[in-house]
PDB file of C-alpha atoms in Angstrom:
ATOM      1  CA  MET F   1      -5.753 -68.220 -38.523  1.00 72.00           C
ATOM      2  CA  SER F   2      -7.040 -66.509 -35.240  1.00 76.00           C
ATOM      3  CA  MET F   3      -8.860 -63.116 -35.013  1.00 79.00           C
ATOM      4  CA  THR F   4      -5.648 -61.325 -33.630  1.00 76.00           C
ATOM      5  CA  GLU F   5      -3.577 -63.182 -36.502  1.00 79.00           C
ATOM      6  CA  ARG F   6      -5.694 -61.766 -39.113  1.00 87.00           C
ATOM      7  CA  PHE F   7      -5.812 -58.511 -37.454  1.00 87.00           C
ATOM      8  CA  HIS F   8      -1.855 -58.198 -37.870  1.00 84.00           C
ATOM      9  CA  MET F   9      -2.319 -59.370 -41.616  1.00 88.00           C
ATOM     10  CA  ILE F  10      -4.738 -56.570 -42.397  1.00 92.00           C
ATOM     11  CA  HIS F  11      -2.376 -54.201 -40.691  1.00 89.00           C
ATOM     12  CA  GLN F  12       0.759 -55.142 -42.497  1.00 87.00           C
ATOM     13  CA  MET F  13      -1.154 -55.393 -45.847  1.00 91.00           C
ATOM     14  CA  LEU F  14      -2.530 -51.647 -45.494  1.00 91.00           C
ATOM     15  CA  GLU F  15       1.086 -50.675 -44.130  1.00 86.00           C
ATOM     16  CA  SER F  16       2.723 -51.948 -46.863  1.00 88.00           C
ATOM     17  CA  ARG F  17       0.800 -50.945 -49.906  1.00 90.00           C
ATOM     18  CA  SER F  18      -1.323 -47.924 -50.760  1.00 90.00           C
ATOM     19  CA  TYR F  19      -4.534 -49.445 -50.873  1.00 93.00           C
ATOM     20  CA  VAL F  20      -6.053 -53.145 -50.723  1.00 95.00           C
ATOM     21  CA  THR F  21      -9.227 -54.450 -52.266  1.00 95.00           C
ATOM     22  CA  PHE F  22     -11.417 -56.230 -50.195  1.00 95.00           C
ATOM     23  CA  GLY F  23     -11.017 -59.296 -52.605  1.00 94.00           C
ATOM     24  CA  GLU F  24      -7.463 -59.471 -51.872  1.00 94.00           C
ATOM     25  CA  LEU F  25      -7.865 -59.449 -48.048  1.00 94.00           C
ATOM     26  CA  GLN F  26     -10.484 -62.009 -48.493  1.00 94.00           C
ATOM     27  CA  GLU F  27      -8.406 -64.019 -50.318  1.00 93.00           C
ATOM     28  CA  ARG F  28      -5.226 -63.590 -48.208  1.00 92.00           C
ATOM     29  CA  LEU F  29      -7.034 -64.076 -45.018  1.00 92.00           C
ATOM     30  CA  GLU F  30      -9.264 -67.053 -46.189  1.00 92.00           C
ATOM     31  CA  VAL F  31     -12.311 -65.950 -44.633  1.00 93.00           C
ATOM     32  CA  SER F  32     -15.999 -65.241 -45.383  1.00 94.00           C
ATOM     33  CA  ARG F  33     -17.374 -61.825 -46.525  1.00 94.00           C
ATOM     34  CA  SER F  34     -19.054 -61.491 -43.145  1.00 94.00           C
ATOM     35  CA  THR F  35     -16.160 -62.366 -41.370  1.00 94.00           C
ATOM     36  CA  LEU F  36     -13.720 -59.877 -42.862  1.00 94.00           C
ATOM     37  CA  LYS F  37     -16.464 -57.003 -42.535  1.00 94.00           C
ATOM     38  CA  ARG F  38     -16.545 -57.785 -38.777  1.00 93.00           C
ATOM     39  CA  ASP F  39     -12.747 -57.859 -38.786  1.00 92.00           C
ATOM     40  CA  LEU F  40     -12.584 -54.202 -40.176  1.00 94.00           C
ATOM     41  CA  ALA F  41     -15.379 -52.933 -38.133  1.00 93.00           C
ATOM     42  CA  TYR F  42     -13.740 -54.148 -35.157  1.00 89.00           C
ATOM     43  CA  MET F  43     -10.420 -52.591 -36.018  1.00 89.00           C
ATOM     44  CA  ARG F  44     -11.993 -49.435 -36.657  1.00 89.00           C
ATOM     45  CA  ASP F  45     -14.327 -49.483 -33.804  1.00 87.00           C
ATOM     46  CA  ARG F  46     -12.580 -50.846 -31.002  1.00 82.00           C
ATOM     47  CA  LEU F  47      -8.848 -50.657 -31.901  1.00 81.00           C
ATOM     48  CA  HIS F  48      -9.440 -47.067 -33.420  1.00 83.00           C
ATOM     49  CA  ALA F  49      -7.509 -48.108 -36.818  1.00 88.00           C
ATOM     50  CA  PRO F  50      -7.787 -45.325 -39.254  1.00 91.00           C
ATOM     51  CA  ILE F  51      -9.041 -47.492 -42.065  1.00 93.00           C
ATOM     52  CA  VAL F  52     -11.043 -45.981 -44.763  1.00 94.00           C
ATOM     53  CA  TYR F  53     -12.530 -47.249 -47.984  1.00 94.00           C
ATOM     54  CA  ASP F  54     -11.065 -45.123 -50.877  1.00 92.00           C
ATOM     55  CA  ARG F  55     -13.975 -45.273 -53.845  1.00 92.00           C
ATOM     56  CA  GLU F  56     -11.298 -43.649 -56.459  1.00 91.00           C
ATOM     57  CA  LEU F  57      -8.687 -46.635 -55.679  1.00 91.00           C
ATOM     58  CA  GLY F  58     -11.395 -49.280 -55.064  1.00 93.00           C
ATOM     59  CA  GLY F  59      -9.759 -50.474 -52.064  1.00 95.00           C
ATOM     60  CA  TYR F  60      -8.906 -49.731 -48.515  1.00 95.00           C
ATOM     61  CA  CYS F  61      -6.252 -47.654 -46.903  1.00 93.00           C
ATOM     62  CA  PHE F  62      -5.246 -46.082 -43.863  1.00 90.00           C
ATOM     63  CA  ASP F  63      -6.560 -42.408 -43.447  1.00 88.00           C
ATOM     64  CA  LYS F  64      -3.168 -40.330 -44.086  1.00 79.00           C
ATOM     65  CA  SER F  65      -4.775 -37.404 -42.357  1.00 77.00           C
ATOM     66  CA  VAL F  66      -4.677 -39.078 -38.947  1.00 69.00           C
ATOM     67  CA  SER F  67      -1.379 -38.195 -37.250  1.00 55.00           C
ATOM     68  CA  ALA F  68       1.090 -40.790 -36.142  1.00 48.00           C
ATOM     69  CA  GLY F  69       0.511 -39.819 -32.577  1.00 48.00           C
ATOM     70  CA  GLY F  70      -3.074 -40.672 -32.581  1.00 55.00           C
ATOM     71  CA  ARG F  71      -4.840 -43.405 -30.799  1.00 59.00           C
ATOM     72  CA  TYR F  72      -4.198 -46.343 -32.940  1.00 66.00           C
ATOM     73  CA  VAL F  73      -1.026 -48.339 -32.354  1.00 60.00           C
ATOM     74  CA  LEU F  74      -1.209 -52.169 -33.002  1.00 62.00           C
ATOM     75  CA  PRO F  75      -0.033 -53.772 -30.328  1.00 55.00           C
ATOM     76  CA  GLY F  76       3.106 -55.810 -30.506  1.00 51.00           C
ATOM     77  CA  LEU F  77       1.678 -58.181 -28.017  1.00 51.00           C
ATOM     78  CA  TRP F  78      -1.998 -59.559 -28.155  1.00 56.00           C
ATOM     79  CA  PHE F  79      -4.075 -60.846 -25.131  1.00 60.00           C
ATOM     80  CA  SER F  80      -6.632 -63.558 -24.683  1.00 60.00           C
ATOM     81  CA  ALA F  81      -9.522 -62.837 -22.867  1.00 61.00           C
ATOM     82  CA  GLU F  82      -8.294 -64.783 -19.856  1.00 66.00           C
ATOM     83  CA  GLU F  83      -5.137 -62.651 -19.838  1.00 66.00           C
ATOM     84  CA  ILE F  84      -7.160 -59.168 -20.332  1.00 66.00           C
ATOM     85  CA  HIS F  85      -9.135 -60.448 -17.143  1.00 66.00           C
ATOM     86  CA  ALA F  86      -5.672 -61.080 -15.554  1.00 72.00           C
ATOM     87  CA  LEU F  87      -4.555 -57.568 -16.336  1.00 69.00           C
ATOM     88  CA  LEU F  88      -7.801 -55.833 -15.202  1.00 67.00           C
ATOM     89  CA  THR F  89      -7.630 -57.591 -11.895  1.00 69.00           C
ATOM     90  CA  MET F  90      -3.924 -56.411 -11.426  1.00 69.00           C
ATOM     91  CA  GLN F  91      -5.004 -53.111 -12.217  1.00 67.00           C
ATOM     92  CA  HIS F  92      -7.666 -53.111  -9.746  1.00 66.00           C
ATOM     93  CA  LEU F  93      -5.419 -54.664  -7.047  1.00 65.00           C
ATOM     94  CA  LEU F  94      -2.615 -51.891  -7.714  1.00 64.00           C
ATOM     95  CA  SER F  95      -4.857 -48.827  -8.052  1.00 63.00           C
ATOM     96  CA  ASN F  96      -6.180 -49.700  -4.420  1.00 61.00           C
ATOM     97  CA  LEU F  97      -2.603 -50.761  -3.233  1.00 57.00           C
ATOM     98  CA  HIS F  98      -2.887 -47.146  -1.566  1.00 55.00           C
ATOM     99  CA  THR F  99      -6.005 -45.154  -0.924  1.00 49.00           C
ATOM    100  CA  ASP F 100      -4.986 -42.380  -3.438  1.00 54.00           C
ATOM    101  CA  GLY F 101      -4.980 -44.808  -6.146  1.00 54.00           C
ATOM    102  CA  LEU F 102      -1.306 -44.244  -6.745  1.00 56.00           C
ATOM    103  CA  LEU F 103      -0.985 -45.663 -10.281  1.00 59.00           C
ATOM    104  CA  GLY F 104      -4.517 -45.330 -11.284  1.00 58.00           C
ATOM    105  CA  PRO F 105      -3.951 -41.766 -13.049  1.00 63.00           C
ATOM    106  CA  HIS F 106      -1.002 -43.430 -14.956  1.00 61.00           C
ATOM    107  CA  ILE F 107      -2.379 -46.532 -16.259  1.00 62.00           C
ATOM    108  CA  GLU F 108      -6.049 -45.262 -16.877  1.00 64.00           C
ATOM    109  CA  PRO F 109      -5.603 -45.053 -20.457  1.00 67.00           C
ATOM    110  CA  LEU F 110      -4.412 -48.464 -20.608  1.00 65.00           C
ATOM    111  CA  LEU F 111      -7.079 -49.706 -18.714  1.00 63.00           C
ATOM    112  CA  ALA F 112      -9.456 -47.956 -21.059  1.00 64.00           C
ATOM    113  CA  ARG F 113      -7.868 -49.724 -24.135  1.00 63.00           C
ATOM    114  CA  LEU F 114      -8.058 -52.927 -22.042  1.00 62.00           C
ATOM    115  CA  ILE F 115     -11.720 -52.761 -21.702  1.00 61.00           C
ATOM    116  CA  THR F 116     -12.331 -51.768 -25.143  1.00 60.00           C
ATOM    117  CA  ILE F 117     -10.365 -55.020 -26.307  1.00 58.00           C
ATOM    118  CA  LEU F 118     -12.166 -56.855 -23.947  1.00 56.00           C
ATOM    119  CA  GLY F 119     -15.494 -56.182 -25.711  1.00 54.00           C
ATOM    120  CA  GLY F 120     -16.505 -52.811 -24.882  1.00 50.00           C
ATOM    121  CA  ALA F 121     -18.256 -53.779 -21.953  1.00 50.00           C
ATOM    122  CA  SER F 122     -18.099 -51.389 -18.957  1.00 51.00           C
ATOM    123  CA  HIS F 123     -19.487 -54.547 -16.588  1.00 55.00           C
ATOM    124  CA  GLU F 124     -15.934 -56.284 -16.871  1.00 58.00           C
ATOM    125  CA  ILE F 125     -13.913 -53.875 -14.629  1.00 61.00           C
ATOM    126  CA  GLU F 126     -16.981 -53.029 -12.379  1.00 67.00           C
ATOM    127  CA  GLU F 127     -17.632 -57.028 -11.953  1.00 67.00           C
ATOM    128  CA  ILE F 128     -13.832 -57.084 -10.947  1.00 66.00           C
ATOM    129  CA  ARG F 129     -14.012 -54.486  -8.312  1.00 66.00           C
ATOM    130  CA  ASN F 130     -16.930 -55.870  -6.879  1.00 72.00           C
ATOM    131  CA  ARG F 131     -15.768 -59.344  -6.663  1.00 70.00           C
ATOM    132  CA  ILE F 132     -12.292 -58.644  -5.547  1.00 68.00           C
ATOM    133  CA  LYS F 133     -12.003 -56.470  -2.412  1.00 69.00           C
ATOM    134  CA  LEU F 134      -8.577 -55.364  -0.852  1.00 65.00           C
ATOM    135  CA  TYR F 135      -8.507 -53.849   2.412  1.00 66.00           C
ATOM    136  CA  ASN F 136      -5.491 -51.822   3.359  1.00 63.00           C
ATOM    137  CA  LEU F 137      -5.877 -51.263   6.988  1.00 61.00           C
ATOM    138  CA  GLY F 138      -3.323 -49.424   8.866  1.00 63.00           C
ATOM    139  CA  ALA F 139      -1.917 -47.585   5.600  1.00 62.00           C
ATOM    140  CA  ARG F 140      -1.173 -43.872   6.012  1.00 63.00           C
ATOM    141  CA  GLY F 141      -2.316 -41.019   3.331  1.00 61.00           C
ATOM    142  CA  PHE F 142       0.762 -39.187   1.555  1.00 58.00           C
ATOM    143  CA  ASN F 143       1.190 -36.330  -0.913  1.00 59.00           C
ATOM    144  CA  LEU F 144       0.976 -37.953  -4.449  1.00 61.00           C
ATOM    145  CA  ASP F 145       3.327 -35.179  -5.427  1.00 67.00           C
ATOM    146  CA  HIS F 146       5.877 -35.881  -3.212  1.00 85.00           C
ATOM    147  CA  PHE F 147       5.740 -39.694  -3.970  1.00 85.00           C
ATOM    148  CA  GLU F 148       6.448 -38.915  -7.799  1.00 83.00           C
ATOM    149  CA  SER F 149       9.013 -36.621  -7.284  1.00 89.00           C
ATOM    150  CA  VAL F 150      10.960 -39.094  -4.848  1.00 92.00           C
ATOM    151  CA  ALA F 151      10.134 -41.811  -7.258  1.00 90.00           C
ATOM    152  CA  SER F 152      11.804 -39.620  -9.970  1.00 90.00           C
ATOM    153  CA  ALA F 153      15.049 -38.797  -8.168  1.00 93.00           C
ATOM    154  CA  VAL F 154      15.425 -42.393  -7.556  1.00 94.00           C
ATOM    155  CA  LEU F 155      15.114 -43.677 -11.202  1.00 92.00           C
ATOM    156  CA  GLN F 156      17.015 -40.360 -12.262  1.00 93.00           C
ATOM    157  CA  ARG F 157      19.618 -40.681  -9.696  1.00 95.00           C
ATOM    158  CA  LYS F 158      19.388 -37.340  -8.419  1.00 96.00           C
ATOM    159  CA  ARG F 159      19.678 -36.127  -4.939  1.00 97.00           C
ATOM    160  CA  LEU F 160      16.859 -34.644  -2.839  1.00 97.00           C
ATOM    161  CA  ILE F 161      16.343 -31.989  -0.309  1.00 97.00           C
ATOM    162  CA  ILE F 162      13.600 -32.959   2.102  1.00 96.00           C
ATOM    163  CA  GLU F 163      11.969 -31.524   4.865  1.00 96.00           C
ATOM    164  CA  TYR F 164      11.082 -34.555   6.878  1.00 94.00           C
ATOM    165  CA  HIS F 165       8.958 -34.750   9.936  1.00 92.00           C
ATOM    166  CA  ALA F 166      10.150 -37.476  12.410  1.00 89.00           C
ATOM    167  CA  ARG F 167       7.548 -39.018  14.310  1.00 84.00           C
ATOM    168  CA  SER F 168       9.571 -40.465  17.160  1.00 79.00           C
ATOM    169  CA  ASN F 169      10.748 -37.216  18.435  1.00 87.00           C
ATOM    170  CA  ASP F 170       8.309 -34.691  16.424  1.00 90.00           C
ATOM    171  CA  GLU F 171      11.108 -32.995  15.002  1.00 93.00           C
ATOM    172  CA  VAL F 172      11.235 -31.349  11.756  1.00 94.00           C
ATOM    173  CA  THR F 173      14.550 -31.203   9.661  1.00 95.00           C
ATOM    174  CA  VAL F 174      15.806 -30.320   6.467  1.00 96.00           C
ATOM    175  CA  ARG F 175      18.135 -33.073   4.934  1.00 96.00           C
ATOM    176  CA  GLU F 176      19.917 -33.689   1.539  1.00 97.00           C
ATOM    177  CA  ILE F 177      19.556 -37.527   0.680  1.00 97.00           C
ATOM    178  CA  SER F 178      20.778 -39.419  -2.150  1.00 97.00           C
ATOM    179  CA  PRO F 179      17.423 -41.752  -2.871  1.00 96.00           C
ATOM    180  CA  GLN F 180      18.711 -45.491  -3.563  1.00 95.00           C
ATOM    181  CA  ARG F 181      15.132 -47.342  -3.743  1.00 93.00           C
ATOM    182  CA  LEU F 182      11.572 -47.114  -2.817  1.00 90.00           C
ATOM    183  CA  VAL F 183      10.078 -49.841  -0.537  1.00 87.00           C
ATOM    184  CA  HIS F 184       6.406 -50.689  -0.036  1.00 82.00           C
ATOM    185  CA  TYR F 185       5.909 -52.185   3.115  1.00 81.00           C
ATOM    186  CA  ARG F 186       2.762 -52.960   5.200  1.00 77.00           C
ATOM    187  CA  GLY F 187       0.627 -50.391   3.170  1.00 72.00           C
ATOM    188  CA  ASN F 188       3.112 -47.434   3.577  1.00 78.00           C
ATOM    189  CA  TRP F 189       6.017 -46.429   1.195  1.00 85.00           C
ATOM    190  CA  TYR F 190       9.662 -45.716   2.518  1.00 89.00           C
ATOM    191  CA  VAL F 191      12.799 -44.457   0.544  1.00 92.00           C
ATOM    192  CA  ASP F 192      15.980 -46.003   1.509  1.00 93.00           C
ATOM    193  CA  ALA F 193      18.592 -43.164   1.057  1.00 95.00           C
ATOM    194  CA  TRP F 194      22.292 -42.311   2.180  1.00 96.00           C
ATOM    195  CA  CYS F 195      21.438 -39.110   4.626  1.00 96.00           C
ATOM    196  CA  HIS F 196      24.167 -36.794   3.932  1.00 96.00           C
ATOM    197  CA  MET F 197      23.406 -34.811   7.235  1.00 94.00           C
ATOM    198  CA  ARG F 198      23.839 -38.362   9.356  1.00 92.00           C
ATOM    199  CA  ASP F 199      26.598 -39.685   6.797  1.00 94.00           C
ATOM    200  CA  ASP F 200      24.957 -42.922   6.995  1.00 93.00           C
ATOM    201  CA  ILE F 201      22.389 -44.944   5.525  1.00 92.00           C
ATOM    202  CA  ARG F 202      18.574 -44.171   6.623  1.00 91.00           C
ATOM    203  CA  ASN F 203      15.091 -44.718   5.552  1.00 89.00           C
ATOM    204  CA  PHE F 204      12.335 -42.206   5.265  1.00 92.00           C
ATOM    205  CA  SER F 205       8.592 -42.500   5.460  1.00 89.00           C
ATOM    206  CA  VAL F 206       7.538 -41.088   2.267  1.00 89.00           C
ATOM    207  CA  ASP F 207       4.201 -39.617   4.050  1.00 87.00           C
ATOM    208  CA  ALA F 208       6.272 -37.826   6.692  1.00 90.00           C
ATOM    209  CA  ILE F 209       8.025 -35.867   3.840  1.00 92.00           C
ATOM    210  CA  ARG F 210       6.588 -32.376   4.112  1.00 91.00           C
ATOM    211  CA  CYS F 211       8.247 -30.799   1.164  1.00 93.00           C
ATOM    212  CA  VAL F 212      10.700 -32.009  -1.461  1.00 94.00           C
ATOM    213  CA  GLU F 213      13.160 -30.571  -3.936  1.00 95.00           C
ATOM    214  CA  ILE F 214      14.896 -32.493  -6.818  1.00 95.00           C
ATOM    215  CA  LEU F 215      18.674 -31.322  -7.120  1.00 95.00           C
ATOM    216  CA  LYS F 216      20.972 -31.300 -10.237  1.00 93.00           C
ATOM    217  CA  LYS F 217      23.680 -33.164  -8.193  1.00 95.00           C
ATOM    218  CA  LYS F 218      24.273 -36.929  -8.956  1.00 96.00           C
ATOM    219  CA  ALA F 219      23.239 -39.195  -6.020  1.00 96.00           C
ATOM    220  CA  LYS F 220      25.758 -40.885  -3.957  1.00 96.00           C
ATOM    221  CA  GLU F 221      25.561 -44.589  -5.190  1.00 96.00           C
ATOM    222  CA  ILE F 222      25.104 -47.505  -2.523  1.00 94.00           C
ATOM    223  CA  SER F 223      25.535 -51.072  -3.321  1.00 93.00           C
ATOM    224  CA  GLU F 224      22.556 -53.289  -3.190  1.00 90.00           C
ATOM    225  CA  ARG F 225      24.474 -55.712  -0.897  1.00 88.00           C
ATOM    226  CA  THR F 226      25.214 -52.405   1.608  1.00 90.00           C
ATOM    227  CA  LEU F 227      21.659 -51.554   1.630  1.00 89.00           C
ATOM    228  CA  ASN F 228      20.947 -55.332   2.371  1.00 84.00           C
ATOM    229  CA  ARG F 229      23.331 -55.460   5.164  1.00 82.00           C
ATOM    230  CA  VAL F 230      22.396 -52.360   6.869  1.00 84.00           C
ATOM    231  CA  LEU F 231      18.351 -52.458   6.119  1.00 83.00           C
ATOM    232  CA  GLY F 232      17.610 -55.926   5.596  1.00 74.00           C
ATOM    233  CA  ALA F 233      19.425 -57.647   8.098  1.00 69.00           C
ATOM    234  CA  GLY F 234      17.014 -57.117  10.882  1.00 69.00           C
ATOM    235  CA  TYR F 235      13.270 -57.811  11.351  1.00 64.00           C
ATOM    236  CA  GLY F 236      11.073 -55.438   9.457  1.00 68.00           C
ATOM    237  CA  ILE F 237      11.577 -51.794   8.036  1.00 64.00           C
ATOM    238  CA  PHE F 238      13.943 -50.582  10.970  1.00 63.00           C
ATOM    239  CA  GLY F 239      17.388 -51.632  10.134  1.00 65.00           C
ATOM    240  CA  GLY F 240      20.683 -51.633  12.020  1.00 66.00           C
ATOM    241  CA  ARG F 241      24.095 -53.106  11.655  1.00 72.00           C
ATOM    242  CA  HIS F 242      23.885 -54.836  15.233  1.00 81.00           C
ATOM    243  CA  VAL F 243      21.727 -58.077  14.798  1.00 86.00           C
ATOM    244  CA  LYS F 244      20.400 -60.378  17.470  1.00 90.00           C
ATOM    245  CA  TRP F 245      18.612 -63.145  17.075  1.00 94.00           C
ATOM    246  CA  ALA F 246      14.885 -63.938  18.690  1.00 95.00           C
ATOM    247  CA  THR F 247      13.787 -67.405  19.440  1.00 96.00           C
ATOM    248  CA  LEU F 248       9.765 -67.887  19.800  1.00 96.00           C
ATOM    249  CA  ILE F 249       8.215 -70.716  20.656  1.00 97.00           C
ATOM    250  CA  PHE F 250       4.206 -71.013  19.454  1.00 97.00           C
ATOM    251  CA  THR F 251       1.429 -73.237  20.532  1.00 96.00           C
ATOM    252  CA  PRO F 252       0.397 -76.218  18.718  1.00 95.00           C
ATOM    253  CA  GLU F 253      -2.815 -74.322  17.586  1.00 93.00           C
ATOM    254  CA  ARG F 254      -1.205 -71.189  16.479  1.00 93.00           C
ATOM    255  CA  ALA F 255       1.800 -73.099  14.993  1.00 93.00           C
ATOM    256  CA  ARG F 256      -0.678 -74.192  11.934  1.00 90.00           C
ATOM    257  CA  TRP F 257      -0.625 -70.751  10.893  1.00 92.00           C
ATOM    258  CA  VAL F 258       2.865 -69.328  11.924  1.00 94.00           C
ATOM    259  CA  ALA F 259       4.693 -71.925   9.991  1.00 93.00           C
ATOM    260  CA  ALA F 260       3.228 -70.745   6.871  1.00 92.00           C
ATOM    261  CA  GLU F 261       4.136 -67.069   7.569  1.00 91.00           C
ATOM    262  CA  HIS F 262       7.092 -65.366   6.158  1.00 89.00           C
ATOM    263  CA  TRP F 263       8.628 -63.187   8.664  1.00 89.00           C
ATOM    264  CA  HIS F 264      12.301 -62.480   7.526  1.00 88.00           C
ATOM    265  CA  PRO F 265      14.260 -64.081   4.452  1.00 84.00           C
ATOM    266  CA  GLN F 266      16.713 -65.398   7.067  1.00 87.00           C
ATOM    267  CA  GLN F 267      14.475 -66.937   9.098  1.00 93.00           C
ATOM    268  CA  SER F 268      14.396 -70.633  10.449  1.00 95.00           C
ATOM    269  CA  GLY F 269      11.604 -72.464  11.912  1.00 96.00           C
ATOM    270  CA  ARG F 270      10.824 -76.144  13.048  1.00 96.00           C
ATOM    271  CA  PHE F 271       8.039 -78.227  14.939  1.00 96.00           C
ATOM    272  CA  ARG F 272       8.918 -79.766  17.865  1.00 95.00           C
ATOM    273  CA  SER F 273       7.585 -83.219  19.132  1.00 95.00           C
ATOM    274  CA  ASP F 274       4.993 -81.510  21.099  1.00 94.00           C
ATOM    275  CA  GLY F 275       3.488 -79.735  18.148  1.00 95.00           C
ATOM    276  CA  ARG F 276       4.475 -76.395  18.990  1.00 96.00           C
ATOM    277  CA  TYR F 277       6.640 -74.225  16.538  1.00 97.00           C
ATOM    278  CA  GLU F 278       9.940 -72.854  17.035  1.00 97.00           C
ATOM    279  CA  LEU F 279      10.753 -69.680  14.956  1.00 96.00           C
ATOM    280  CA  ARG F 280      14.382 -67.907  15.009  1.00 96.00           C
ATOM    281  CA  ILE F 281      14.325 -64.459  13.278  1.00 93.00           C
ATOM    282  CA  PRO F 282      17.098 -62.103  13.179  1.00 91.00           C
ATOM    283  CA  TYR F 283      16.279 -58.305  14.325  1.00 91.00           C
ATOM    284  CA  SER F 284      18.111 -55.080  14.754  1.00 85.00           C
ATOM    285  CA  ASP F 285      15.718 -52.835  15.980  1.00 83.00           C
ATOM    286  CA  ASP F 286      13.049 -54.517  18.282  1.00 87.00           C
ATOM    287  CA  ARG F 287       9.949 -52.066  18.070  1.00 85.00           C
ATOM    288  CA  GLU F 288       7.905 -53.836  15.240  1.00 87.00           C
ATOM    289  CA  LEU F 289       8.910 -57.463  16.434  1.00 91.00           C
ATOM    290  CA  ILE F 290       7.487 -56.573  19.692  1.00 92.00           C
ATOM    291  CA  MET F 291       4.089 -55.421  17.983  1.00 90.00           C
ATOM    292  CA  ASP F 292       4.029 -58.436  15.931  1.00 90.00           C
ATOM    293  CA  ILE F 293       4.825 -60.964  19.128  1.00 93.00           C
ATOM    294  CA  LEU F 294       2.054 -59.237  21.080  1.00 92.00           C
ATOM    295  CA  ARG F 295      -0.520 -59.802  18.735  1.00 90.00           C
ATOM    296  CA  HIS F 296      -0.118 -63.758  19.309  1.00 92.00           C
ATOM    297  CA  GLY F 297      -1.091 -63.224  23.067  1.00 90.00           C
ATOM    298  CA  SER F 298      -0.420 -65.813  25.141  1.00 91.00           C
ATOM    299  CA  GLU F 299       0.190 -68.459  22.234  1.00 95.00           C
ATOM    300  CA  VAL F 300       3.555 -67.319  21.984  1.00 95.00           C
ATOM    301  CA  GLU F 301       6.691 -67.526  24.206  1.00 95.00           C
ATOM    302  CA  VAL F 302       9.853 -65.581  23.807  1.00 95.00           C
ATOM    303  CA  ILE F 303      12.905 -67.898  24.775  1.00 95.00           C
ATOM    304  CA  ALA F 304      15.847 -65.575  23.644  1.00 94.00           C
ATOM    305  CA  PRO F 305      17.270 -63.230  24.335  1.00 95.00           C
ATOM    306  CA  ALA F 306      16.562 -62.896  27.876  1.00 95.00           C
ATOM    307  CA  SER F 307      16.645 -58.695  26.954  1.00 94.00           C
ATOM    308  CA  LEU F 308      13.797 -59.411  24.409  1.00 94.00           C
ATOM    309  CA  ARG F 309      11.781 -61.728  26.919  1.00 94.00           C
ATOM    310  CA  GLU F 310      12.276 -58.849  29.869  1.00 94.00           C
ATOM    311  CA  LYS F 311      11.208 -56.158  27.356  1.00 93.00           C
ATOM    312  CA  ILE F 312       8.011 -58.176  26.084  1.00 93.00           C
ATOM    313  CA  THR F 313       7.016 -58.845  30.137  1.00 91.00           C
ATOM    314  CA  ARG F 314       7.827 -55.039  31.004  1.00 92.00           C
ATOM    315  CA  THR F 315       5.486 -54.149  27.962  1.00 90.00           C
ATOM    316  CA  VAL F 316       2.503 -56.392  28.772  1.00 87.00           C
ATOM    317  CA  SER F 317       2.702 -55.205  32.058  1.00 88.00           C
ATOM    318  CA  GLU F 318       2.735 -51.359  31.610  1.00 87.00           C
ATOM    319  CA  MET F 319      -0.487 -52.178  29.004  1.00 85.00           C
ATOM    320  CA  ALA F 320      -2.317 -54.172  31.874  1.00 83.00           C
ATOM    321  CA  GLU F 321      -1.287 -51.140  34.423  1.00 84.00           C
ATOM    322  CA  LYS F 322      -2.983 -48.619  31.726  1.00 83.00           C
ATOM    323  CA  TYR F 323      -6.108 -50.865  30.940  1.00 78.00           C
ATOM    324  CA  LEU F 324      -6.913 -51.119  34.729  1.00 81.00           C
ATOM    325  CA  ALA F 325      -6.083 -47.616  35.329  1.00 79.00           C
ATOM    326  CA  ASN F 326      -8.840 -46.309  32.542  1.00 78.00           C
ATOM    327  CA  PHE F 327     -11.436 -49.236  33.839  1.00 74.00           C
ATOM    328  CA  GLN F 328     -11.054 -47.808  37.134  1.00 72.00           C
ATOM    329  CA  LYS F 329     -12.229 -44.149  35.877  1.00 64.00           C
TER     330      LYS F 329
END
């Protein structure tokens, strides 16, 4: 019988009876006196089980003065040391998903409990933090209160009134939206929603929301299929109904990386006979696509469509002109 199985057995015996003697516990668990003492001490000290010894009864029982809402709840699922390490690692990654530690405050009690179960050694989580690094470059900071309000409205299916700052034109508008889902994309959070002002589907950057109010009105429901058709058909976070297809050719050197990359769910790719890699991806808005193409420099060639190729050429030319102008200064 494993240690966790013994914990469950002890819990069941104490829960079902007014008291249990040491001998009864030892006989049921089939362990030595020292092992049983260690189990009882572990449950009291690390799991915070309210186990007390009643001298009048001559046995062990749960302290009835401890409220049901106390710290001790025997988990329905027990974890091995490897599983706890995995959970601690996951917590570290999630808490560092955003510089504000988005989920940190909410799962800190769970983290403390996991560390306790692991053995009470605080160096375990510190070791994970030292050995696993997550650099989330380019992520924008945002108001945690706004995120929680938006997330609550998404889950409660309520409408929102938001004051939104559109960086594209530097305008601030007040909008009523029906939030559909939250999306974490490239280090930043977005809410896909039905905009009642535009009478259409839009996505809003959470960090650009300046203030938010949850309304009592029910959110307008948009099907997942419709959301994906509008927002997921094209490349990147910018959606649109008018989809074009881009054909890109990468050099043999760059192909070894790009062939393993996931650009879009509907992408298709193949190696050419000369070792180059051909990638076809759908897009509606070319802003992000152009940025990703440019980061590959001369190792990528835009084959189609002609409008995208011309825009890339124009963008590169404008960048070169600005560079020369700054260099000459």
